[in-house]
PDB file of C-alpha atoms in Angstrom:
ATOM      1  CA  UNK J   1     106.662 144.496  75.221  1.00 36.00           C
ATOM      2  CA  UNK J   2     109.252 143.637  73.719  1.00 35.00           C
ATOM      3  CA  UNK J   3     111.420 143.683  76.169  1.00 42.00           C
ATOM      4  CA  UNK J   4     108.537 141.890  79.080  1.00 36.00           C
ATOM      5  CA  UNK J   5     108.713 139.200  75.869  1.00 39.00           C
ATOM      6  CA  UNK J   6     112.232 138.977  76.113  1.00 44.00           C
ATOM      7  CA  UNK J   7     112.821 138.686  79.603  1.00 49.00           C
ATOM      8  CA  UNK J   8     109.641 136.299  80.247  1.00 46.00           C
ATOM      9  CA  UNK J   9     111.916 134.393  77.458  1.00 49.00           C
ATOM     10  CA  UNK J  10     115.093 134.535  79.493  1.00 59.00           C
ATOM     11  CA  UNK J  11     113.230 133.033  82.836  1.00 86.00           C
ATOM     12  CA  UNK J  12     111.733 130.464  80.737  1.00 86.00           C
ATOM     13  CA  UNK J  13     115.134 129.356  79.638  1.00 92.00           C
ATOM     14  CA  UNK J  14     116.918 129.789  83.258  1.00 94.00           C
ATOM     15  CA  UNK J  15     113.853 127.598  84.537  1.00 96.00           C
ATOM     16  CA  UNK J  16     114.591 124.976  81.626  1.00 96.00           C
ATOM     17  CA  UNK J  17     118.040 124.914  82.053  1.00 96.00           C
ATOM     18  CA  UNK J  18     117.974 123.784  85.796  1.00 98.00           C
ATOM     19  CA  UNK J  19     115.197 121.108  85.351  1.00 98.00           C
ATOM     20  CA  UNK J  20     117.311 119.975  82.717  1.00 98.00           C
ATOM     21  CA  UNK J  21     120.331 119.480  85.152  1.00 97.00           C
ATOM     22  CA  UNK J  22     121.124 115.805  85.236  1.00 98.00           C
ATOM     23  CA  UNK J  23     123.772 114.049  87.702  1.00 97.00           C
ATOM     24  CA  UNK J  24     125.877 110.251  86.003  1.00 97.00           C
ATOM     25  CA  UNK J  25     126.104 107.782  88.942  1.00 98.00           C
ATOM     26  CA  UNK J  26     127.299 104.991  89.429  1.00 98.00           C
ATOM     27  CA  UNK J  27     125.178 102.247  91.257  1.00 98.00           C
ATOM     28  CA  UNK J  28     128.151  99.116  92.823  1.00 98.00           C
ATOM     29  CA  UNK J  29     126.211  96.641  94.893  1.00 98.00           C
ATOM     30  CA  UNK J  30     128.207  96.399  98.621  1.00 96.00           C
ATOM     31  CA  UNK J  31     130.535  93.374  98.426  1.00 94.00           C
ATOM     32  CA  UNK J  32     129.055  92.156 101.851  1.00 93.00           C
ATOM     33  CA  UNK J  33     125.525  92.210 100.193  1.00 92.00           C
ATOM     34  CA  UNK J  34     126.707  89.812  97.038  1.00 90.00           C
ATOM     35  CA  UNK J  35     125.596  86.828  97.285  1.00 89.00           C
ATOM     36  CA  UNK J  36     126.879  85.407  94.000  1.00 87.00           C
ATOM     37  CA  UNK J  37     130.186  83.911  92.796  1.00 86.00           C
ATOM     38  CA  UNK J  38     130.134  86.062  90.104  1.00 87.00           C
ATOM     39  CA  UNK J  39     129.954  89.670  91.070  1.00 90.00           C
ATOM     40  CA  UNK J  40     127.560  92.035  89.431  1.00 92.00           C
ATOM     41  CA  UNK J  41     128.088  94.569  87.143  1.00 96.00           C
ATOM     42  CA  UNK J  42     127.342  98.511  87.923  1.00 97.00           C
ATOM     43  CA  UNK J  43     124.621  99.861  87.013  1.00 98.00           C
ATOM     44  CA  UNK J  44     124.890 103.540  85.542  1.00 98.00           C
ATOM     45  CA  UNK J  45     121.564 106.485  85.230  1.00 98.00           C
ATOM     46  CA  UNK J  46     121.935 110.230  84.255  1.00 98.00           C
ATOM     47  CA  UNK J  47     119.568 111.006  86.785  1.00 98.00           C
ATOM     48  CA  UNK J  48     117.869 114.604  87.373  1.00 98.00           C
ATOM     49  CA  UNK J  49     119.187 116.888  89.954  1.00 98.00           C
ATOM     50  CA  UNK J  50     115.510 117.687  90.900  1.00 99.00           C
ATOM     51  CA  UNK J  51     114.165 114.074  91.463  1.00 98.00           C
ATOM     52  CA  UNK J  52     114.368 111.523  94.911  1.00 98.00           C
ATOM     53  CA  UNK J  53     116.520 108.881  94.674  1.00 98.00           C
ATOM     54  CA  UNK J  54     113.338 106.461  95.119  1.00 96.00           C
ATOM     55  CA  UNK J  55     112.301 107.525  92.129  1.00 97.00           C
ATOM     56  CA  UNK J  56     114.710 106.192  89.611  1.00 95.00           C
ATOM     57  CA  UNK J  57     116.311 103.827  91.496  1.00 93.00           C
ATOM     58  CA  UNK J  58     113.038 100.924  91.044  1.00 93.00           C
ATOM     59  CA  UNK J  59     115.984  99.401  87.558  1.00 94.00           C
ATOM     60  CA  UNK J  60     118.552  99.737  89.897  1.00 95.00           C
ATOM     61  CA  UNK J  61     117.423  96.973  92.833  1.00 94.00           C
ATOM     62  CA  UNK J  62     115.972  95.022  89.227  1.00 94.00           C
ATOM     63  CA  UNK J  63     119.617  95.083  88.263  1.00 95.00           C
ATOM     64  CA  UNK J  64     120.783  93.356  91.918  1.00 95.00           C
ATOM     65  CA  UNK J  65     118.586  91.344  92.889  1.00 92.00           C
ATOM     66  CA  UNK J  66     119.841  88.101  91.024  1.00 90.00           C
ATOM     67  CA  UNK J  67     122.864  88.759  93.453  1.00 92.00           C
ATOM     68  CA  UNK J  68     121.368  89.194  96.620  1.00 90.00           C
ATOM     69  CA  UNK J  69     120.315  86.434  99.494  1.00 89.00           C
ATOM     70  CA  UNK J  70     116.201  86.793  98.440  1.00 85.00           C
ATOM     71  CA  UNK J  71     115.720  87.303 102.203  1.00 83.00           C
ATOM     72  CA  UNK J  72     117.760  90.282 101.993  1.00 81.00           C
ATOM     73  CA  UNK J  73     116.443  91.871  98.482  1.00 79.00           C
ATOM     74  CA  UNK J  74     112.784  92.005 101.309  1.00 82.00           C
ATOM     75  CA  UNK J  75     114.163  94.572 103.029  1.00 89.00           C
ATOM     76  CA  UNK J  76     114.260  98.024 102.345  1.00 92.00           C
ATOM     77  CA  UNK J  77     117.339  99.025  99.469  1.00 95.00           C
ATOM     78  CA  UNK J  78     119.146 102.157 101.019  1.00 97.00           C
ATOM     79  CA  UNK J  79     122.560 104.112  99.792  1.00 98.00           C
ATOM     80  CA  UNK J  80     125.920 105.567 100.309  1.00 97.00           C
ATOM     81  CA  UNK J  81     128.853 107.378  99.519  1.00 97.00           C
ATOM     82  CA  UNK J  82     132.066 106.972 100.578  1.00 94.00           C
ATOM     83  CA  UNK J  83     130.346 106.405 103.541  1.00 94.00           C
ATOM     84  CA  UNK J  84     127.965 108.040 104.204  1.00 96.00           C
ATOM     85  CA  UNK J  85     124.053 107.696 104.375  1.00 97.00           C
ATOM     86  CA  UNK J  86     122.379 109.077 101.564  1.00 98.00           C
ATOM     87  CA  UNK J  87     118.821 110.834 103.067  1.00 98.00           C
ATOM     88  CA  UNK J  88     116.680 109.554 100.126  1.00 97.00           C
ATOM     89  CA  UNK J  89     114.107 113.302 101.014  1.00 97.00           C
ATOM     90  CA  UNK J  90     116.872 115.476  99.967  1.00 98.00           C
ATOM     91  CA  UNK J  91     116.845 115.441  96.033  1.00 98.00           C
ATOM     92  CA  UNK J  92     119.950 114.511  94.672  1.00 98.00           C
ATOM     93  CA  UNK J  93     121.216 117.490  93.402  1.00 98.00           C
ATOM     94  CA  UNK J  94     121.367 118.797  97.119  1.00 98.00           C
ATOM     95  CA  UNK J  95     122.563 115.569  97.705  1.00 98.00           C
ATOM     96  CA  UNK J  96     125.417 115.633  95.273  1.00 98.00           C
ATOM     97  CA  UNK J  97     126.236 119.431  96.086  1.00 97.00           C
ATOM     98  CA  UNK J  98     126.672 118.804  99.894  1.00 95.00           C
ATOM     99  CA  UNK J  99     128.675 115.155  99.502  1.00 94.00           C
ATOM    100  CA  UNK J 100     129.944 114.467  95.887  1.00 84.00           C
ATOM    101  CA  UNK J 101     130.650 118.063  95.005  1.00 81.00           C
ATOM    102  CA  UNK J 102     134.441 117.620  94.704  1.00 82.00           C
ATOM    103  CA  UNK J 103     134.139 113.978  93.575  1.00 84.00           C
ATOM    104  CA  UNK J 104     135.187 112.454  90.053  1.00 89.00           C
ATOM    105  CA  UNK J 105     131.837 111.705  87.341  1.00 94.00           C
ATOM    106  CA  UNK J 106     130.089 109.552  87.765  1.00 97.00           C
ATOM    107  CA  UNK J 107     129.115 109.197  91.414  1.00 97.00           C
ATOM    108  CA  UNK J 108     129.883 106.380  93.043  1.00 97.00           C
ATOM    109  CA  UNK J 109     126.907 105.558  94.670  1.00 98.00           C
ATOM    110  CA  UNK J 110     126.697 101.978  96.558  1.00 98.00           C
ATOM    111  CA  UNK J 111     123.676 100.349  97.362  1.00 98.00           C
ATOM    112  CA  UNK J 112     122.710  98.567 100.553  1.00 97.00           C
ATOM    113  CA  UNK J 113     120.176  96.130 101.035  1.00 94.00           C
ATOM    114  CA  UNK J 114     120.538  95.077 104.533  1.00 93.00           C
ATOM    115  CA  UNK J 115     122.005  96.594 107.493  1.00 93.00           C
ATOM    116  CA  UNK J 116     119.817 100.091 107.094  1.00 95.00           C
ATOM    117  CA  UNK J 117     121.143 102.810 109.568  1.00 96.00           C
ATOM    118  CA  UNK J 118     118.090 103.777 111.574  1.00 94.00           C
ATOM    119  CA  UNK J 119     119.879 106.535 112.715  1.00 93.00           C
ATOM    120  CA  UNK J 120     120.792 108.237 110.123  1.00 95.00           C
ATOM    121  CA  UNK J 121     118.350 108.133 107.344  1.00 95.00           C
ATOM    122  CA  UNK J 122     114.420 107.766 107.426  1.00 95.00           C
ATOM    123  CA  UNK J 123     112.660 104.759 106.285  1.00 95.00           C
ATOM    124  CA  UNK J 124     110.403 104.945 103.040  1.00 93.00           C
ATOM    125  CA  UNK J 125     107.870 102.732 103.545  1.00 85.00           C
ATOM    126  CA  UNK J 126     105.402 102.628 100.796  1.00 81.00           C
ATOM    127  CA  UNK J 127     107.973 103.569  97.546  1.00 87.00           C
ATOM    128  CA  UNK J 128     106.849 106.392  95.249  1.00 94.00           C
ATOM    129  CA  UNK J 129     103.476 106.985  97.719  1.00 95.00           C
ATOM    130  CA  UNK J 130     106.142 108.135 100.152  1.00 96.00           C
ATOM    131  CA  UNK J 131     108.012 110.496  98.245  1.00 97.00           C
ATOM    132  CA  UNK J 132     104.712 111.895  97.305  1.00 97.00           C
ATOM    133  CA  UNK J 133     103.350 112.608 100.577  1.00 96.00           C
ATOM    134  CA  UNK J 134     106.476 114.511 102.034  1.00 97.00           C
ATOM    135  CA  UNK J 135     106.837 115.992  98.288  1.00 98.00           C
ATOM    136  CA  UNK J 136     103.559 117.840  98.772  1.00 96.00           C
ATOM    137  CA  UNK J 137     104.157 118.472 101.996  1.00 95.00           C
ATOM    138  CA  UNK J 138     107.544 120.489 101.519  1.00 96.00           C
ATOM    139  CA  UNK J 139     105.550 122.518  99.163  1.00 96.00           C
ATOM    140  CA  UNK J 140     102.831 123.355 101.343  1.00 94.00           C
ATOM    141  CA  UNK J 141     105.239 124.160 103.581  1.00 94.00           C
ATOM    142  CA  UNK J 142     106.970 126.476 101.137  1.00 95.00           C
ATOM    143  CA  UNK J 143     103.793 127.779 100.031  1.00 94.00           C
ATOM    144  CA  UNK J 144     102.869 128.996 103.940  1.00 93.00           C
ATOM    145  CA  UNK J 145     105.905 130.662 103.621  1.00 94.00           C
ATOM    146  CA  UNK J 146     105.546 133.006 100.200  1.00 93.00           C
ATOM    147  CA  UNK J 147     102.215 133.512 100.462  1.00 88.00           C
ATOM    148  CA  UNK J 148      99.417 135.039 102.751  1.00 72.00           C
ATOM    149  CA  UNK J 149      96.701 132.541 101.783  1.00 71.00           C
ATOM    150  CA  UNK J 150      96.646 129.015 102.110  1.00 77.00           C
ATOM    151  CA  UNK J 151      97.201 128.792  98.519  1.00 83.00           C
ATOM    152  CA  UNK J 152      98.438 125.137  97.877  1.00 83.00           C
ATOM    153  CA  UNK J 153      95.438 123.594  99.910  1.00 81.00           C
ATOM    154  CA  UNK J 154      92.878 125.786  97.724  1.00 83.00           C
ATOM    155  CA  UNK J 155      94.003 124.230  94.529  1.00 89.00           C
ATOM    156  CA  UNK J 156      91.592 121.506  92.993  1.00 90.00           C
ATOM    157  CA  UNK J 157      93.033 118.096  93.665  1.00 90.00           C
ATOM    158  CA  UNK J 158      93.316 117.778  89.963  1.00 94.00           C
ATOM    159  CA  UNK J 159      96.223 120.267  90.306  1.00 95.00           C
ATOM    160  CA  UNK J 160      98.057 118.251  92.974  1.00 95.00           C
ATOM    161  CA  UNK J 161      97.670 115.419  90.544  1.00 96.00           C
ATOM    162  CA  UNK J 162      99.394 117.134  87.569  1.00 96.00           C
ATOM    163  CA  UNK J 163     101.916 118.680  89.818  1.00 97.00           C
ATOM    164  CA  UNK J 164     103.097 115.937  91.093  1.00 98.00           C
ATOM    165  CA  UNK J 165     103.063 113.745  87.751  1.00 98.00           C
ATOM    166  CA  UNK J 166     104.573 116.694  86.184  1.00 98.00           C
ATOM    167  CA  UNK J 167     107.396 116.433  88.479  1.00 98.00           C
ATOM    168  CA  UNK J 168     108.006 112.783  88.827  1.00 97.00           C
ATOM    169  CA  UNK J 169     107.456 111.968  85.017  1.00 97.00           C
ATOM    170  CA  UNK J 170     109.624 114.831  83.889  1.00 97.00           C
ATOM    171  CA  UNK J 171     106.963 116.620  81.498  1.00 98.00           C
ATOM    172  CA  UNK J 172     108.244 120.275  82.542  1.00 98.00           C
ATOM    173  CA  UNK J 173     105.198 121.602  80.804  1.00 97.00           C
ATOM    174  CA  UNK J 174     102.592 120.171  82.691  1.00 98.00           C
ATOM    175  CA  UNK J 175     104.861 120.871  86.521  1.00 98.00           C
ATOM    176  CA  UNK J 176     105.093 124.778  85.411  1.00 96.00           C
ATOM    177  CA  UNK J 177     101.487 125.183  84.184  1.00 95.00           C
ATOM    178  CA  UNK J 178     100.818 124.339  87.761  1.00 95.00           C
ATOM    179  CA  UNK J 179     104.061 125.671  89.616  1.00 96.00           C
ATOM    180  CA  UNK J 180     103.464 129.102  88.162  1.00 93.00           C
ATOM    181  CA  UNK J 181     100.732 129.956  90.098  1.00 91.00           C
ATOM    182  CA  UNK J 182     103.068 129.249  93.173  1.00 92.00           C
ATOM    183  CA  UNK J 183     105.568 131.604  91.861  1.00 91.00           C
ATOM    184  CA  UNK J 184     103.471 134.090  91.577  1.00 85.00           C
ATOM    185  CA  UNK J 185     101.939 136.119  95.019  1.00 75.00           C
ATOM    186  CA  UNK J 186      98.761 137.802  93.858  1.00 67.00           C
ATOM    187  CA  UNK J 187      98.454 141.593  94.885  1.00 64.00           C
ATOM    188  CA  UNK J 188     102.048 141.585  95.923  1.00 71.00           C
ATOM    189  CA  UNK J 189     104.986 142.049  93.868  1.00 80.00           C
ATOM    190  CA  UNK J 190     107.501 139.688  96.314  1.00 90.00           C
ATOM    191  CA  UNK J 191     107.052 136.984  98.490  1.00 94.00           C
ATOM    192  CA  UNK J 192     106.029 137.434 102.737  1.00 93.00           C
ATOM    193  CA  UNK J 193     109.325 134.726 102.938  1.00 96.00           C
ATOM    194  CA  UNK J 194     111.612 133.111 101.001  1.00 97.00           C
ATOM    195  CA  UNK J 195     111.789 129.335 101.599  1.00 97.00           C
ATOM    196  CA  UNK J 196     115.700 127.916 101.954  1.00 98.00           C
ATOM    197  CA  UNK J 197     117.409 125.746 103.786  1.00 98.00           C
ATOM    198  CA  UNK J 198     121.142 126.271 104.134  1.00 97.00           C
ATOM    199  CA  UNK J 199     123.478 123.440 104.573  1.00 97.00           C
ATOM    200  CA  UNK J 200     126.770 122.926 106.657  1.00 92.00           C
ATOM    201  CA  UNK J 201     129.215 120.163 107.121  1.00 87.00           C
ATOM    202  CA  UNK J 202     128.595 118.715 110.647  1.00 84.00           C
ATOM    203  CA  UNK J 203     125.627 120.645 111.311  1.00 86.00           C
ATOM    204  CA  UNK J 204     122.224 120.773 111.389  1.00 86.00           C
ATOM    205  CA  UNK J 205     120.581 122.350 108.510  1.00 92.00           C
ATOM    206  CA  UNK J 206     119.702 126.394 108.882  1.00 92.00           C
ATOM    207  CA  UNK J 207     115.814 127.389 108.175  1.00 94.00           C
ATOM    208  CA  UNK J 208     114.852 131.109 109.319  1.00 94.00           C
ATOM    209  CA  UNK J 209     112.122 133.953 108.055  1.00 94.00           C
ATOM    210  CA  UNK J 210     113.711 136.009 105.427  1.00 95.00           C
ATOM    211  CA  UNK J 211     112.174 139.026 103.391  1.00 95.00           C
ATOM    212  CA  UNK J 212     112.483 139.152  99.486  1.00 96.00           C
ATOM    213  CA  UNK J 213     112.772 143.346 100.337  1.00 94.00           C
ATOM    214  CA  UNK J 214     114.897 145.344 103.006  1.00 93.00           C
ATOM    215  CA  UNK J 215     113.021 147.781 105.109  1.00 90.00           C
ATOM    216  CA  UNK J 216     114.155 150.461 102.881  1.00 91.00           C
ATOM    217  CA  UNK J 217     112.390 148.881 100.004  1.00 87.00           C
ATOM    218  CA  UNK J 218     115.200 147.498  98.232  1.00 93.00           C
ATOM    219  CA  UNK J 219     115.200 144.162  97.042  1.00 94.00           C
ATOM    220  CA  UNK J 220     117.182 141.872  99.853  1.00 96.00           C
ATOM    221  CA  UNK J 221     120.535 139.259  98.282  1.00 97.00           C
ATOM    222  CA  UNK J 222     121.974 136.162  98.844  1.00 97.00           C
ATOM    223  CA  UNK J 223     124.049 138.324 100.964  1.00 94.00           C
ATOM    224  CA  UNK J 224     121.561 139.680 102.933  1.00 95.00           C
ATOM    225  CA  UNK J 225     120.049 135.649 103.676  1.00 96.00           C
ATOM    226  CA  UNK J 226     123.774 134.623 104.995  1.00 94.00           C
ATOM    227  CA  UNK J 227     124.365 137.678 107.143  1.00 92.00           C
ATOM    228  CA  UNK J 228     120.885 137.096 109.016  1.00 91.00           C
ATOM    229  CA  UNK J 229     121.555 133.177 109.357  1.00 90.00           C
ATOM    230  CA  UNK J 230     125.081 134.020 111.096  1.00 86.00           C
ATOM    231  CA  UNK J 231     126.854 137.836 110.645  1.00 83.00           C
ATOM    232  CA  UNK J 232     130.380 136.280 111.618  1.00 82.00           C
ATOM    233  CA  UNK J 233     129.454 133.666 108.529  1.00 80.00           C
ATOM    234  CA  UNK J 234     129.128 136.297 105.881  1.00 77.00           C
ATOM    235  CA  UNK J 235     132.846 137.820 106.434  1.00 78.00           C
ATOM    236  CA  UNK J 236     134.370 134.243 105.362  1.00 76.00           C
ATOM    237  CA  UNK J 237     131.923 133.473 102.404  1.00 80.00           C
ATOM    238  CA  UNK J 238     134.423 133.833  99.643  1.00 72.00           C
ATOM    239  CA  UNK J 239     137.614 132.995 102.319  1.00 77.00           C
ATOM    240  CA  UNK J 240     136.800 130.245 103.880  1.00 85.00           C
ATOM    241  CA  UNK J 241     133.166 129.144 103.019  1.00 88.00           C
ATOM    242  CA  UNK J 242     131.551 129.104  99.676  1.00 92.00           C
ATOM    243  CA  UNK J 243     127.714 128.910  98.639  1.00 95.00           C
ATOM    244  CA  UNK J 244     126.544 126.316  95.930  1.00 96.00           C
ATOM    245  CA  UNK J 245     123.288 125.544  94.705  1.00 98.00           C
ATOM    246  CA  UNK J 246     122.493 123.287  91.177  1.00 98.00           C
ATOM    247  CA  UNK J 247     126.695 123.298  91.319  1.00 96.00           C
ATOM    248  CA  UNK J 248     127.042 126.737  90.911  1.00 95.00           C
ATOM    249  CA  UNK J 249     128.181 129.431  92.874  1.00 95.00           C
ATOM    250  CA  UNK J 250     125.424 132.869  93.098  1.00 96.00           C
ATOM    251  CA  UNK J 251     126.966 135.836  93.484  1.00 95.00           C
ATOM    252  CA  UNK J 252     126.320 137.537  96.887  1.00 94.00           C
ATOM    253  CA  UNK J 253     124.301 139.963  95.214  1.00 96.00           C
ATOM    254  CA  UNK J 254     121.759 138.293  93.763  1.00 97.00           C
ATOM    255  CA  UNK J 255     118.573 139.022  94.188  1.00 97.00           C
ATOM    256  CA  UNK J 256     116.186 136.865  96.805  1.00 97.00           C
ATOM    257  CA  UNK J 257     113.063 136.853  94.535  1.00 96.00           C
ATOM    258  CA  UNK J 258     114.173 136.033  91.518  1.00 96.00           C
ATOM    259  CA  UNK J 259     116.046 133.005  93.221  1.00 97.00           C
ATOM    260  CA  UNK J 260     113.745 132.176  94.404  1.00 96.00           C
ATOM    261  CA  UNK J 261     111.373 132.181  91.422  1.00 95.00           C
ATOM    262  CA  UNK J 262     113.860 130.795  89.175  1.00 96.00           C
ATOM    263  CA  UNK J 263     116.628 128.803  91.468  1.00 97.00           C
ATOM    264  CA  UNK J 264     114.226 126.751  93.635  1.00 98.00           C
ATOM    265  CA  UNK J 265     113.862 122.779  93.645  1.00 99.00           C
ATOM    266  CA  UNK J 266     110.620 121.951  92.707  1.00 98.00           C
ATOM    267  CA  UNK J 267     109.621 121.315  95.890  1.00 98.00           C
ATOM    268  CA  UNK J 268     109.661 125.577  96.081  1.00 97.00           C
ATOM    269  CA  UNK J 269     112.764 125.685  98.207  1.00 98.00           C
ATOM    270  CA  UNK J 270     115.805 126.865  97.729  1.00 99.00           C
ATOM    271  CA  UNK J 271     118.376 124.513  98.886  1.00 99.00           C
ATOM    272  CA  UNK J 272     122.335 126.508  99.546  1.00 98.00           C
ATOM    273  CA  UNK J 273     124.834 124.422 100.563  1.00 97.00           C
ATOM    274  CA  UNK J 274     127.865 125.650 102.290  1.00 94.00           C
ATOM    275  CA  UNK J 275     131.127 123.753 101.258  1.00 92.00           C
ATOM    276  CA  UNK J 276     135.052 124.920 102.005  1.00 89.00           C
ATOM    277  CA  UNK J 277     136.369 126.864  99.883  1.00 83.00           C
ATOM    278  CA  UNK J 278     139.450 125.312  98.160  1.00 72.00           C
TER     279      UNK J 278
END
């Protein structure tokens, strides 16, 4: 019993560290958007790795509002890093790992109020409601992959609300009081499949069905996942490529079930980034 309690405490510590992960971001208004003689000061924020930019940039918009044309201010705000538009529906930590992992901190992000890049990013009309709809959709997708039942759909609307508000308002205990149900699999020791997405430079994201247990009954590992995605890719891991999530490089022998339970983002997906080896 003592050993079980110790493991549970250690597991909770990992969950807490993932939850508390932050990135210092410096927001600067795009030069072509500035409509005043005096240039605005940058705006600095410590941003959670798990959140989405539209949930934390209301203060950013307000900070720059007096320095852009009034008609421009009515347009949808968007951001880029080093000329690359940032997808609002990707968690901030994923965006940083993919685009800014080699950047000096704070991460310099440029804010725009015009010339929305229609072909590169989705609109986020409706603000927080739009983000909430996207978030719950991804959580449901993850649940379908993990469980043999429609678990999220069977939850009470209040549980949906508590899950979202716990995430949105950065309330760890409230969030995990609900999310722990999504990390369990009644009657089974392991998930049906591990929800993951793999992001590679200049390629579409990869998502496939990977079981957390091999046919032999042994636990599947990160190495098995990469082999499932592309057997040739595995040969170059550690030589040409490295796998990153939450700013760390997990070992290839890490069990997928454990990764899914502890290293998933708040949307219940593992977001794995493939980066060139230095």
